[in-house]
């Protein structure tokens, strides 16, 4: 074992998770593949959504994978940065909207 | 991270910089110096070895290595310092060859083919013979000098199909591959072509764009990219074009140097090998193309030309051209061929499947 939790080479081994539980692993990868197919959303749009979500969930593997994939699918730098701003806006919005809860609680417990 | 090792001088060819990989022999040695699976073995596994040509549909002439640009990925190692250009005598031999057979499409490439002083004469001769003419125009040449400004009209007069590289609709990505300021000039040139009817839906003047990845990755779905290019170029610059050809970068010449300098060579080759597609292998362009070098020698394709891999026939020069002889010839393949057979395949006309 390396003394680091993340190794870029592990991304290529993602498929190996089926080894310990083939049925669920295969179902997951089938589903995953299906999700990213061209549909009502284009494959490029899905890739940009995935890129934004990767940042929101702080997954370095996904950031690697969907940076490459977005570039491959023809997205440009501006689109990619806008996508992660969407993630950032939702994340910060989600923090701040709880400010209302804080205000309600404070109102409740003070005179 | 961008490698500091990559000391590409953006103004001159690798040959002028005396880079080792500028030599075709060194490239071939390098491509065969690892233990990756051989292209021949892959062809064998899909019952395609030896790879044999069929009828020649496309007569592709490389008018020379001189170019006003020095793109980082160029497989020709072209540039302003390259002096190898086709003479009028060799062009005449090409016309004689065309008169001896019934090949209908002539594809002119370079370098910047327009920089050859006999370029217009050659096109006029081809036009008189009723050939379908394709010119691989880098766009910026149209604005490079006053003497080229009327090229769009000249192309239109001879109904030339214009095929132009535009690796991206973003200036940053285009300029990083093709040089500073190339995007802006390319857009202006495309607008000039559009203004006289090129690329318009109701016009017979065809304008196709070439997309090639601006990095060490394979092109994605050609149609998806075409739709996005159409949308963005129309919205941002009011530009129309007919088709987008997605072309894979082959691991030779300056693109090979880039792969080596940035330590991406092995991963890229493995990606090409993993994406080997037998259907794409069946449709490789060398099966219906003959490529003529600036000095009149014959090759299976423009890539083999740059690697100095001449055709496998007794007559290897345009002066001895014989379409019968070239039919059913065994094509010379090597590791770079994996670039033509990956994914949906790649040729001068885009995907092959
Ligand atoms: S890729 Fe084309 S335009 Fe660029 S340097 Fe090579 S020949 Fe010239
Ligand atoms: S590189 Fe040339 S010879 Fe090799 S497969 Fe491609 S077109 Fe054919």
CSV table of C-alpha atoms and ligand atoms in Angstrom, one decimal:
chain,number,residue,atom,x,y,z
A,1,UNK,CA,0.0,0.0,0.0
A,2,UNK,CA,1.1,3.5,-0.8
A,3,UNK,CA,1.0,6.0,1.9
A,4,UNK,CA,-1.5,8.1,0.0
A,5,UNK,CA,-5.2,7.4,-0.4
A,6,UNK,CA,-5.4,8.4,-4.0
A,7,UNK,CA,-3.4,7.0,-6.9
A,8,UNK,CA,-4.3,8.1,-10.5
A,9,UNK,CA,-3.6,4.5,-11.7
A,10,UNK,CA,-6.5,3.3,-9.6
A,11,UNK,CA,-9.0,5.0,-12.0
A,12,UNK,CA,-8.2,2.4,-14.6
A,13,UNK,CA,-8.9,-0.3,-12.1
A,14,UNK,CA,-12.4,1.0,-11.3
A,15,UNK,CA,-13.9,-2.0,-13.2
A,16,UNK,CA,-12.3,-4.3,-10.7
A,17,UNK,CA,-14.9,-3.6,-8.1
A,18,UNK,CA,-17.1,-6.2,-9.9
A,19,UNK,CA,-14.6,-8.9,-8.7
A,20,UNK,CA,-15.9,-8.9,-5.2
A,21,UNK,CA,-19.5,-8.6,-6.1
A,22,UNK,CA,-20.1,-9.3,-9.8
A,23,UNK,CA,-23.9,-8.9,-9.9
A,24,UNK,CA,-24.2,-5.5,-8.3
A,25,UNK,CA,-21.0,-4.3,-10.0
A,26,UNK,CA,-22.2,-5.3,-13.4
A,27,UNK,CA,-25.6,-3.7,-12.8
A,28,UNK,CA,-23.9,-0.5,-11.8
A,29,UNK,CA,-21.7,-0.4,-14.8
A,30,UNK,CA,-24.6,-1.2,-17.2
A,31,UNK,CA,-26.5,1.6,-15.6
A,32,UNK,CA,-23.5,4.0,-15.7
A,33,UNK,CA,-23.0,3.3,-19.4
A,34,UNK,CA,-26.6,3.8,-20.2
A,35,UNK,CA,-26.8,7.1,-18.3
A,36,UNK,CA,-24.0,8.6,-20.3
A,37,UNK,CA,-25.4,7.7,-23.7
A,38,UNK,CA,-26.7,10.4,-26.0
A,39,UNK,CA,-30.3,11.0,-25.0
A,40,UNK,CA,-32.5,14.0,-24.4
A,41,UNK,CA,-29.3,15.5,-23.2
A,42,UNK,CA,-26.3,15.3,-25.5
A,43,UNK,CA,-23.3,13.3,-24.4
A,44,UNK,CA,-21.3,16.5,-24.1
A,45,UNK,CA,-23.9,18.1,-21.8
A,46,UNK,CA,-23.9,15.0,-19.6
A,47,UNK,CA,-20.1,15.1,-19.5
A,48,UNK,CA,-20.2,18.8,-18.3
A,49,UNK,CA,-22.8,17.9,-15.7
A,50,UNK,CA,-20.6,15.1,-14.5
A,51,UNK,CA,-17.6,17.4,-14.4
A,52,UNK,CA,-19.6,19.9,-12.2
A,53,UNK,CA,-20.8,17.1,-9.9
A,54,UNK,CA,-17.3,15.7,-9.6
A,55,UNK,CA,-16.2,18.9,-8.1
A,56,UNK,CA,-19.2,19.1,-5.8
A,57,UNK,CA,-18.4,15.6,-4.5
A,58,UNK,CA,-14.7,16.3,-4.4
A,59,UNK,CA,-13.8,13.2,-6.4
A,60,UNK,CA,-10.3,13.5,-7.9
A,61,UNK,CA,-10.9,10.4,-10.1
A,62,UNK,CA,-14.0,11.9,-11.6
A,63,UNK,CA,-12.4,15.3,-12.1
A,64,UNK,CA,-9.6,13.6,-14.1
A,65,UNK,CA,-12.0,11.5,-16.1
A,66,UNK,CA,-14.5,14.2,-16.9
A,67,UNK,CA,-12.0,16.9,-17.7
A,68,UNK,CA,-10.6,14.6,-20.3
A,69,UNK,CA,-14.0,13.5,-21.5
A,70,UNK,CA,-15.4,17.1,-21.7
A,71,UNK,CA,-12.4,18.1,-23.8
A,72,UNK,CA,-12.8,15.1,-26.0
A,73,UNK,CA,-16.5,15.9,-26.5
A,74,UNK,CA,-15.6,19.3,-27.8
A,75,UNK,CA,-16.3,21.4,-24.7
A,76,UNK,CA,-14.1,24.5,-24.3
A,77,UNK,CA,-12.5,25.9,-21.2
A,78,UNK,CA,-15.2,28.5,-20.7
A,79,UNK,CA,-18.0,25.9,-20.7
A,80,UNK,CA,-16.0,23.7,-18.3
A,81,UNK,CA,-15.4,26.6,-15.9
A,82,UNK,CA,-19.0,27.7,-16.1
A,83,UNK,CA,-20.1,24.2,-15.3
A,84,UNK,CA,-18.1,24.1,-12.0
A,85,UNK,CA,-19.3,27.6,-11.1
A,86,UNK,CA,-22.8,26.1,-11.3
A,87,UNK,CA,-21.7,23.5,-8.8
A,88,UNK,CA,-20.0,26.1,-6.6
A,89,UNK,CA,-23.2,28.3,-6.7
A,90,UNK,CA,-25.4,25.5,-5.6
A,91,UNK,CA,-22.9,24.4,-2.9
A,92,UNK,CA,-22.6,27.9,-1.5
A,93,UNK,CA,-26.3,28.6,-2.0
A,94,UNK,CA,-27.0,25.4,0.0
A,95,UNK,CA,-24.9,26.7,2.8
A,96,UNK,CA,-26.4,30.2,2.8
A,97,UNK,CA,-30.0,29.1,2.4
A,98,UNK,CA,-29.6,27.4,5.8
A,99,UNK,CA,-29.0,30.9,7.1
A,100,UNK,CA,-32.8,31.2,7.2
A,101,UNK,CA,-33.0,28.2,9.5
A,102,UNK,CA,-30.4,29.9,11.7
A,103,UNK,CA,-32.4,33.1,11.7
A,104,UNK,CA,-35.6,31.2,12.5
A,105,UNK,CA,-34.0,29.4,15.4
A,106,UNK,CA,-32.4,32.6,16.7
A,107,UNK,CA,-35.8,34.3,16.6
A,108,UNK,CA,-37.3,31.4,18.4
A,109,UNK,CA,-35.0,31.3,21.3
A,110,UNK,CA,-34.5,35.0,21.9
A,111,UNK,CA,-36.9,37.6,23.2
B,1,UNK,CA,1.0,20.1,-16.4
B,2,UNK,CA,2.6,21.6,-19.4
B,3,UNK,CA,6.1,20.1,-19.8
B,4,UNK,CA,9.1,22.4,-19.6
B,5,UNK,CA,11.0,19.8,-21.6
B,6,UNK,CA,9.0,20.8,-24.7
B,7,UNK,CA,11.2,23.4,-26.1
B,8,UNK,CA,9.3,23.8,-29.4
B,9,UNK,CA,10.4,26.8,-31.3
B,10,UNK,CA,7.2,28.0,-32.9
B,11,UNK,CA,8.7,29.5,-36.0
B,12,UNK,CA,10.8,26.8,-37.6
B,13,UNK,CA,10.5,23.2,-38.4
B,14,UNK,CA,11.9,20.4,-36.3
B,15,UNK,CA,14.3,19.6,-39.1
B,16,UNK,CA,15.7,23.2,-39.0
B,17,UNK,CA,16.1,22.7,-35.2
B,18,UNK,CA,18.0,19.5,-35.9
B,19,UNK,CA,15.7,17.5,-33.6
B,20,UNK,CA,16.4,13.8,-33.8
B,21,UNK,CA,12.8,12.8,-34.4
B,22,UNK,CA,12.8,15.0,-37.6
B,23,UNK,CA,14.4,12.0,-39.3
B,24,UNK,CA,12.0,9.4,-40.7
B,25,UNK,CA,14.4,6.5,-39.9
B,26,UNK,CA,14.7,7.6,-36.3
B,27,UNK,CA,10.9,7.8,-36.0
B,28,UNK,CA,10.5,4.3,-37.4
B,29,UNK,CA,13.1,3.0,-35.0
B,30,UNK,CA,11.4,4.7,-32.1
B,31,UNK,CA,7.9,3.4,-33.0
B,32,UNK,CA,9.3,-0.1,-33.0
B,33,UNK,CA,11.5,0.2,-29.9
B,34,UNK,CA,8.9,-1.0,-27.4
B,35,UNK,CA,7.1,-4.3,-26.9
B,36,UNK,CA,3.6,-3.0,-27.8
B,37,UNK,CA,1.6,-5.3,-30.0
B,38,UNK,CA,2.5,-4.9,-33.7
B,39,UNK,CA,0.1,-3.4,-36.2
B,40,UNK,CA,0.6,-6.4,-38.5
B,41,UNK,CA,-0.4,-8.8,-35.7
B,42,UNK,CA,-3.6,-6.8,-35.1
B,43,UNK,CA,-4.4,-6.9,-38.9
B,44,UNK,CA,-3.8,-10.7,-38.9
B,45,UNK,CA,-6.2,-11.1,-36.0
B,46,UNK,CA,-8.9,-9.6,-38.2
B,47,UNK,CA,-7.8,-11.5,-41.4
B,48,UNK,CA,-6.6,-8.3,-43.1
B,49,UNK,CA,-2.8,-9.0,-43.3
B,50,UNK,CA,-1.3,-8.3,-45.7
B,51,UNK,CA,-3.4,-5.2,-46.3
B,52,UNK,CA,-4.1,-4.9,-50.0
B,53,UNK,CA,-5.2,-1.9,-52.1
B,54,UNK,CA,-8.1,-1.8,-54.4
B,55,UNK,CA,-9.0,0.7,-57.2
B,56,UNK,CA,-7.5,4.2,-56.8
B,57,UNK,CA,-10.2,6.8,-56.3
B,58,UNK,CA,-8.1,9.6,-54.9
B,59,UNK,CA,-4.9,11.0,-56.3
B,60,UNK,CA,-3.3,13.0,-53.5
B,61,UNK,CA,-0.5,15.3,-54.4
B,62,UNK,CA,1.7,16.9,-51.8
B,63,UNK,CA,2.9,20.1,-53.4
B,64,UNK,CA,5.6,20.7,-50.9
B,65,UNK,CA,6.5,21.2,-47.3
B,66,UNK,CA,6.6,25.0,-47.3
B,67,UNK,CA,4.0,26.5,-45.0
B,68,UNK,CA,3.3,29.9,-43.5
B,69,UNK,CA,2.4,28.1,-40.2
B,70,UNK,CA,4.3,25.8,-37.9
B,71,UNK,CA,1.6,23.9,-36.1
B,72,UNK,CA,2.7,21.8,-33.1
B,73,UNK,CA,1.1,18.6,-34.3
B,74,UNK,CA,2.1,18.8,-38.0
B,75,UNK,CA,2.8,15.4,-39.5
B,76,UNK,CA,4.7,17.0,-42.4
B,77,UNK,CA,7.1,19.0,-40.2
B,78,UNK,CA,6.2,21.9,-42.5
B,79,UNK,CA,7.2,25.5,-42.0
B,80,UNK,CA,8.4,28.6,-43.8
B,81,UNK,CA,12.0,27.3,-43.8
B,82,UNK,CA,11.1,24.1,-45.7
B,83,UNK,CA,12.2,24.5,-49.3
B,84,UNK,CA,11.0,21.1,-50.7
B,85,UNK,CA,8.3,22.0,-53.3
B,86,UNK,CA,7.0,20.2,-56.4
B,87,UNK,CA,8.4,21.5,-59.7
B,88,UNK,CA,6.2,22.2,-62.7
B,89,UNK,CA,7.9,19.2,-64.5
B,90,UNK,CA,6.7,16.9,-61.8
B,91,UNK,CA,3.2,18.4,-61.9
B,92,UNK,CA,3.2,17.7,-65.6
B,93,UNK,CA,4.1,14.1,-64.8
B,94,UNK,CA,1.1,14.0,-62.5
B,95,UNK,CA,-1.1,15.3,-65.2
B,96,UNK,CA,0.2,12.7,-67.7
B,97,UNK,CA,-0.4,10.0,-65.1
B,98,UNK,CA,-4.0,11.3,-64.6
B,99,UNK,CA,-4.5,11.2,-68.4
B,100,UNK,CA,-3.5,7.6,-68.4
B,101,UNK,CA,-6.2,6.4,-66.0
B,102,UNK,CA,-9.7,7.4,-64.9
B,103,UNK,CA,-9.1,8.6,-61.3
B,104,UNK,CA,-11.6,11.5,-60.8
B,105,UNK,CA,-10.6,13.1,-57.5
B,106,UNK,CA,-7.4,15.0,-57.0
B,107,UNK,CA,-6.6,16.1,-53.5
B,108,UNK,CA,-3.9,18.8,-53.1
B,109,UNK,CA,-2.1,19.1,-49.8
B,110,UNK,CA,1.2,20.4,-48.4
B,111,UNK,CA,2.5,22.4,-46.4
B,112,UNK,CA,0.4,25.2,-47.8
B,113,UNK,CA,-0.1,24.0,-51.4
B,114,UNK,CA,-1.0,27.6,-52.4
B,115,UNK,CA,2.7,28.6,-51.7
B,116,UNK,CA,3.9,26.6,-54.7
B,117,UNK,CA,4.4,29.1,-57.5
B,118,UNK,CA,2.7,26.7,-60.0
B,119,UNK,CA,-0.3,26.0,-57.8
B,120,UNK,CA,-2.8,27.9,-59.9
B,121,UNK,CA,-1.5,26.6,-63.2
B,122,UNK,CA,-1.9,23.1,-61.9
B,123,UNK,CA,-5.5,23.7,-60.7
B,124,UNK,CA,-6.4,25.2,-64.1
B,125,UNK,CA,-5.0,22.1,-65.8
B,126,UNK,CA,-6.9,19.8,-63.5
B,127,UNK,CA,-10.0,21.8,-63.9
B,128,UNK,CA,-9.8,21.6,-67.7
B,129,UNK,CA,-9.7,17.8,-67.3
B,130,UNK,CA,-12.9,17.9,-65.3
B,131,UNK,CA,-11.4,16.5,-62.1
B,132,UNK,CA,-13.0,17.0,-58.7
B,133,UNK,CA,-10.3,19.1,-57.0
B,134,UNK,CA,-9.8,19.2,-53.2
B,135,UNK,CA,-7.5,21.8,-51.7
B,136,UNK,CA,-6.4,21.4,-48.1
B,137,UNK,CA,-6.2,25.1,-47.2
B,138,UNK,CA,-4.9,26.2,-43.9
B,139,UNK,CA,-7.1,29.4,-44.1
B,140,UNK,CA,-4.5,31.8,-42.8
B,141,UNK,CA,-2.7,31.7,-46.2
B,142,UNK,CA,-5.6,33.6,-47.7
B,143,UNK,CA,-4.7,36.6,-45.5
B,144,UNK,CA,-0.9,36.0,-45.4
B,145,UNK,CA,-0.1,38.2,-48.4
B,146,UNK,CA,-2.0,40.4,-50.9
B,147,UNK,CA,-1.3,37.9,-53.7
B,148,UNK,CA,-3.4,35.3,-51.9
B,149,UNK,CA,-6.5,37.4,-51.1
B,150,UNK,CA,-8.3,36.3,-54.3
B,151,UNK,CA,-7.9,32.6,-53.6
B,152,UNK,CA,-11.5,32.2,-52.6
B,153,UNK,CA,-12.6,33.5,-56.0
B,154,UNK,CA,-10.1,31.3,-57.7
B,155,UNK,CA,-11.3,28.3,-55.8
B,156,UNK,CA,-14.9,29.1,-56.6
B,157,UNK,CA,-14.1,29.5,-60.4
B,158,UNK,CA,-12.8,26.0,-60.5
B,159,UNK,CA,-15.4,24.6,-58.0
B,160,UNK,CA,-12.6,23.4,-55.7
B,161,UNK,CA,-13.7,21.7,-52.6
B,162,UNK,CA,-12.0,23.5,-49.7
B,163,UNK,CA,-11.0,21.4,-46.7
B,164,UNK,CA,-9.7,23.5,-43.8
B,165,UNK,CA,-8.3,22.7,-40.4
B,166,UNK,CA,-9.9,24.4,-37.5
B,167,UNK,CA,-9.1,22.3,-34.4
B,168,UNK,CA,-11.5,24.2,-32.2
B,169,UNK,CA,-14.1,27.0,-32.1
B,170,UNK,CA,-12.2,28.4,-29.1
B,171,UNK,CA,-9.3,30.8,-29.9
B,172,UNK,CA,-7.3,29.4,-27.0
B,173,UNK,CA,-7.4,25.8,-28.2
B,174,UNK,CA,-6.8,26.6,-31.9
B,175,UNK,CA,-3.9,29.0,-31.2
B,176,UNK,CA,-2.3,26.6,-28.7
B,177,UNK,CA,-2.0,24.1,-31.5
B,178,UNK,CA,-1.6,26.2,-34.7
B,179,UNK,CA,0.1,29.4,-33.4
B,180,UNK,CA,-0.8,32.7,-31.9
B,181,UNK,CA,-3.4,34.7,-33.9
B,182,UNK,CA,-4.3,31.7,-36.2
B,183,UNK,CA,-7.8,31.5,-34.9
B,184,UNK,CA,-8.7,35.1,-35.6
B,185,UNK,CA,-7.3,34.9,-39.2
B,186,UNK,CA,-9.0,31.6,-39.8
B,187,UNK,CA,-12.3,33.0,-38.8
B,188,UNK,CA,-11.8,35.9,-41.2
B,189,UNK,CA,-10.9,33.6,-44.0
B,190,UNK,CA,-13.9,31.4,-43.4
B,191,UNK,CA,-16.1,34.5,-43.5
B,192,UNK,CA,-14.5,35.4,-46.9
B,193,UNK,CA,-15.3,31.9,-48.2
B,194,UNK,CA,-18.8,32.1,-46.9
B,195,UNK,CA,-19.3,35.5,-48.5
B,196,UNK,CA,-18.9,34.0,-52.0
B,197,UNK,CA,-21.1,31.0,-51.3
B,198,UNK,CA,-18.7,28.5,-49.8
B,199,UNK,CA,-20.3,26.2,-47.2
B,200,UNK,CA,-23.8,27.5,-47.7
B,201,UNK,CA,-26.6,25.0,-47.8
B,202,UNK,CA,-27.9,26.0,-51.2
B,203,UNK,CA,-24.5,26.3,-52.9
B,204,UNK,CA,-22.4,23.7,-54.7
B,205,UNK,CA,-19.2,25.2,-53.3
B,206,UNK,CA,-18.2,22.8,-50.5
B,207,UNK,CA,-16.4,23.9,-47.4
B,208,UNK,CA,-15.4,21.2,-45.0
B,209,UNK,CA,-13.6,21.6,-41.7
B,210,UNK,CA,-11.1,19.3,-40.1
B,211,UNK,CA,-11.1,18.8,-36.4
B,212,UNK,CA,-8.2,17.1,-34.8
B,213,UNK,CA,-7.7,16.9,-31.0
B,214,UNK,CA,-5.5,19.6,-29.5
B,215,UNK,CA,-3.8,17.1,-27.2
B,216,UNK,CA,-3.1,13.4,-26.6
B,217,UNK,CA,-6.6,12.1,-26.9
B,218,UNK,CA,-8.8,10.5,-29.6
B,219,UNK,CA,-11.5,12.5,-31.4
B,220,UNK,CA,-15.0,11.8,-30.0
B,221,UNK,CA,-18.1,11.2,-32.1
B,222,UNK,CA,-17.8,13.1,-35.4
B,223,UNK,CA,-21.4,14.0,-35.7
B,224,UNK,CA,-21.7,15.3,-32.1
B,225,UNK,CA,-18.6,17.5,-32.7
B,226,UNK,CA,-20.0,18.7,-36.0
B,227,UNK,CA,-23.2,19.8,-34.4
B,228,UNK,CA,-21.4,21.7,-31.7
B,229,UNK,CA,-19.0,23.3,-34.2
B,230,UNK,CA,-22.0,24.4,-36.4
B,231,UNK,CA,-23.8,25.8,-33.4
B,232,UNK,CA,-20.9,27.7,-32.0
B,233,UNK,CA,-19.4,29.0,-35.3
B,234,UNK,CA,-22.9,30.2,-36.4
B,235,UNK,CA,-23.8,31.8,-33.1
B,236,UNK,CA,-20.4,33.5,-32.5
B,237,UNK,CA,-19.2,34.3,-36.0
B,238,UNK,CA,-22.1,33.7,-38.4
B,239,UNK,CA,-20.0,31.0,-40.2
B,240,UNK,CA,-21.5,28.1,-42.1
B,241,UNK,CA,-19.7,25.0,-43.4
B,242,UNK,CA,-20.7,21.6,-44.8
B,243,UNK,CA,-19.1,18.8,-42.9
B,244,UNK,CA,-16.7,18.3,-40.1
B,245,UNK,CA,-14.0,15.6,-40.5
B,246,UNK,CA,-12.7,14.3,-37.2
B,247,UNK,CA,-9.1,13.2,-37.7
B,248,UNK,CA,-6.9,11.3,-35.3
B,249,UNK,CA,-3.4,12.6,-34.7
B,250,UNK,CA,-0.9,10.0,-35.9
B,251,UNK,CA,2.1,9.4,-33.7
B,252,UNK,CA,4.7,10.7,-36.2
B,253,UNK,CA,6.7,13.9,-36.8
B,254,UNK,CA,5.9,16.8,-34.6
B,255,UNK,CA,3.0,15.2,-32.8
B,256,UNK,CA,5.3,12.3,-31.9
B,257,UNK,CA,7.8,14.8,-30.5
B,258,UNK,CA,5.0,16.3,-28.5
B,259,UNK,CA,4.1,12.9,-27.1
B,260,UNK,CA,7.6,12.1,-26.2
B,261,UNK,CA,8.4,15.5,-24.7
B,262,UNK,CA,5.3,15.4,-22.5
B,263,UNK,CA,5.8,11.7,-21.6
B,264,UNK,CA,2.4,10.8,-23.1
B,265,UNK,CA,3.7,8.5,-25.8
B,266,UNK,CA,3.0,5.1,-24.2
B,267,UNK,CA,-0.4,6.0,-22.9
B,268,UNK,CA,-1.4,7.4,-26.3
B,269,UNK,CA,-0.2,4.3,-28.2
B,270,UNK,CA,-2.0,2.1,-25.8
B,271,UNK,CA,-5.2,4.1,-26.2
B,272,UNK,CA,-4.9,3.7,-30.0
B,273,UNK,CA,-4.2,0.0,-29.7
B,274,UNK,CA,-7.1,-0.6,-27.2
B,275,UNK,CA,-9.4,1.3,-29.6
B,276,UNK,CA,-8.4,-0.9,-32.7
B,277,UNK,CA,-11.5,-1.5,-34.7
B,278,UNK,CA,-11.4,-4.1,-37.5
B,279,UNK,CA,-14.2,-2.3,-39.4
B,280,UNK,CA,-12.0,0.9,-39.4
B,281,UNK,CA,-9.0,-1.3,-40.6
B,282,UNK,CA,-11.1,-2.5,-43.6
B,283,UNK,CA,-11.8,1.1,-44.6
B,284,UNK,CA,-8.3,2.7,-44.3
B,285,UNK,CA,-7.8,5.3,-46.9
B,286,UNK,CA,-4.6,3.8,-48.3
B,287,UNK,CA,-6.7,1.2,-50.0
B,288,UNK,CA,-8.1,3.7,-52.4
B,289,UNK,CA,-5.6,6.4,-52.4
B,290,UNK,CA,-2.2,7.0,-54.0
B,291,UNK,CA,0.0,9.7,-52.5
B,292,UNK,CA,2.6,11.6,-54.6
B,293,UNK,CA,5.4,13.4,-52.9
B,294,UNK,CA,6.9,16.7,-53.8
B,295,UNK,CA,9.7,14.9,-55.6
B,296,UNK,CA,7.4,12.6,-57.5
B,297,UNK,CA,7.8,9.4,-55.4
B,298,UNK,CA,4.7,7.3,-54.7
B,299,UNK,CA,3.4,6.4,-51.3
B,300,UNK,CA,0.4,4.6,-49.9
B,301,UNK,CA,-0.6,7.7,-47.9
B,302,UNK,CA,0.7,11.1,-46.8
B,303,UNK,CA,1.8,9.6,-43.5
B,304,UNK,CA,3.9,7.0,-45.2
B,305,UNK,CA,5.3,9.7,-47.4
B,306,UNK,CA,6.6,11.6,-44.3
B,307,UNK,CA,8.1,8.4,-43.0
B,308,UNK,CA,9.7,7.8,-46.4
B,309,UNK,CA,8.0,4.4,-46.8
B,310,UNK,CA,7.5,4.2,-50.6
B,311,UNK,CA,5.0,2.0,-52.3
B,312,UNK,CA,5.7,-1.7,-52.6
B,313,UNK,CA,5.8,-1.9,-56.4
B,314,UNK,CA,8.5,-2.0,-59.0
B,315,UNK,CA,7.8,1.6,-60.2
B,316,UNK,CA,8.0,3.9,-57.3
B,317,UNK,CA,7.9,7.2,-59.2
B,318,UNK,CA,5.2,9.2,-61.0
B,319,UNK,CA,7.1,9.1,-64.3
B,320,UNK,CA,6.5,5.3,-64.4
B,321,UNK,CA,2.9,5.6,-63.1
B,322,UNK,CA,0.7,2.6,-63.9
B,323,UNK,CA,-2.7,2.3,-62.3
B,324,UNK,CA,-2.8,-1.5,-63.1
B,325,UNK,CA,0.5,-2.0,-61.3
B,326,UNK,CA,-0.6,-0.2,-58.2
B,327,UNK,CA,-3.8,-2.1,-58.0
B,328,UNK,CA,-3.7,-4.9,-55.4
B,329,UNK,CA,-0.4,-3.8,-54.1
B,330,UNK,CA,0.6,-4.7,-50.6
B,331,UNK,CA,0.4,-1.7,-48.4
B,332,UNK,CA,3.4,-0.8,-46.2
B,333,UNK,CA,2.2,-0.6,-42.6
B,334,UNK,CA,3.9,0.2,-39.4
B,335,UNK,CA,3.0,1.2,-35.8
B,336,UNK,CA,1.7,4.7,-36.8
B,337,UNK,CA,-1.1,2.9,-38.7
B,338,UNK,CA,-2.9,2.4,-35.3
B,339,UNK,CA,-3.9,6.0,-35.7
B,340,UNK,CA,-6.1,5.1,-38.7
B,341,UNK,CA,-7.9,2.2,-37.1
B,342,UNK,CA,-8.8,3.5,-33.7
B,343,UNK,CA,-12.4,4.0,-32.8
B,344,UNK,CA,-14.5,5.1,-35.7
B,345,UNK,CA,-11.4,5.2,-37.9
B,346,UNK,CA,-9.6,8.2,-39.4
B,347,UNK,CA,-8.7,9.4,-42.9
B,348,UNK,CA,-8.3,12.6,-44.8
B,349,UNK,CA,-12.1,12.5,-45.1
B,350,UNK,CA,-12.8,11.9,-41.4
B,351,UNK,CA,-14.1,8.7,-39.9
B,352,UNK,CA,-14.2,5.6,-42.0
B,353,UNK,CA,-16.9,3.5,-40.3
C,1,LIG,S1,-0.6,21.3,-40.1
C,1,LIG,FE1,-0.9,22.2,-42.1
C,1,LIG,S2,-1.0,24.4,-41.7
C,1,LIG,FE2,0.0,23.5,-39.9
C,1,LIG,S3,2.2,23.5,-40.3
C,1,LIG,FE3,1.5,21.6,-41.0
C,1,LIG,S4,1.0,21.9,-43.2
C,1,LIG,FE4,1.1,23.9,-42.2
C,2,LIG,S1,-1.0,5.3,-41.9
C,2,LIG,FE1,-1.3,5.2,-44.1
C,2,LIG,S2,-0.7,3.1,-44.6
C,2,LIG,FE2,-1.1,3.2,-42.4
C,2,LIG,S3,-3.3,2.5,-42.3
C,2,LIG,FE3,-3.2,4.8,-42.4
C,2,LIG,S4,-3.5,5.3,-44.5
C,2,LIG,FE4,-2.9,3.1,-44.4
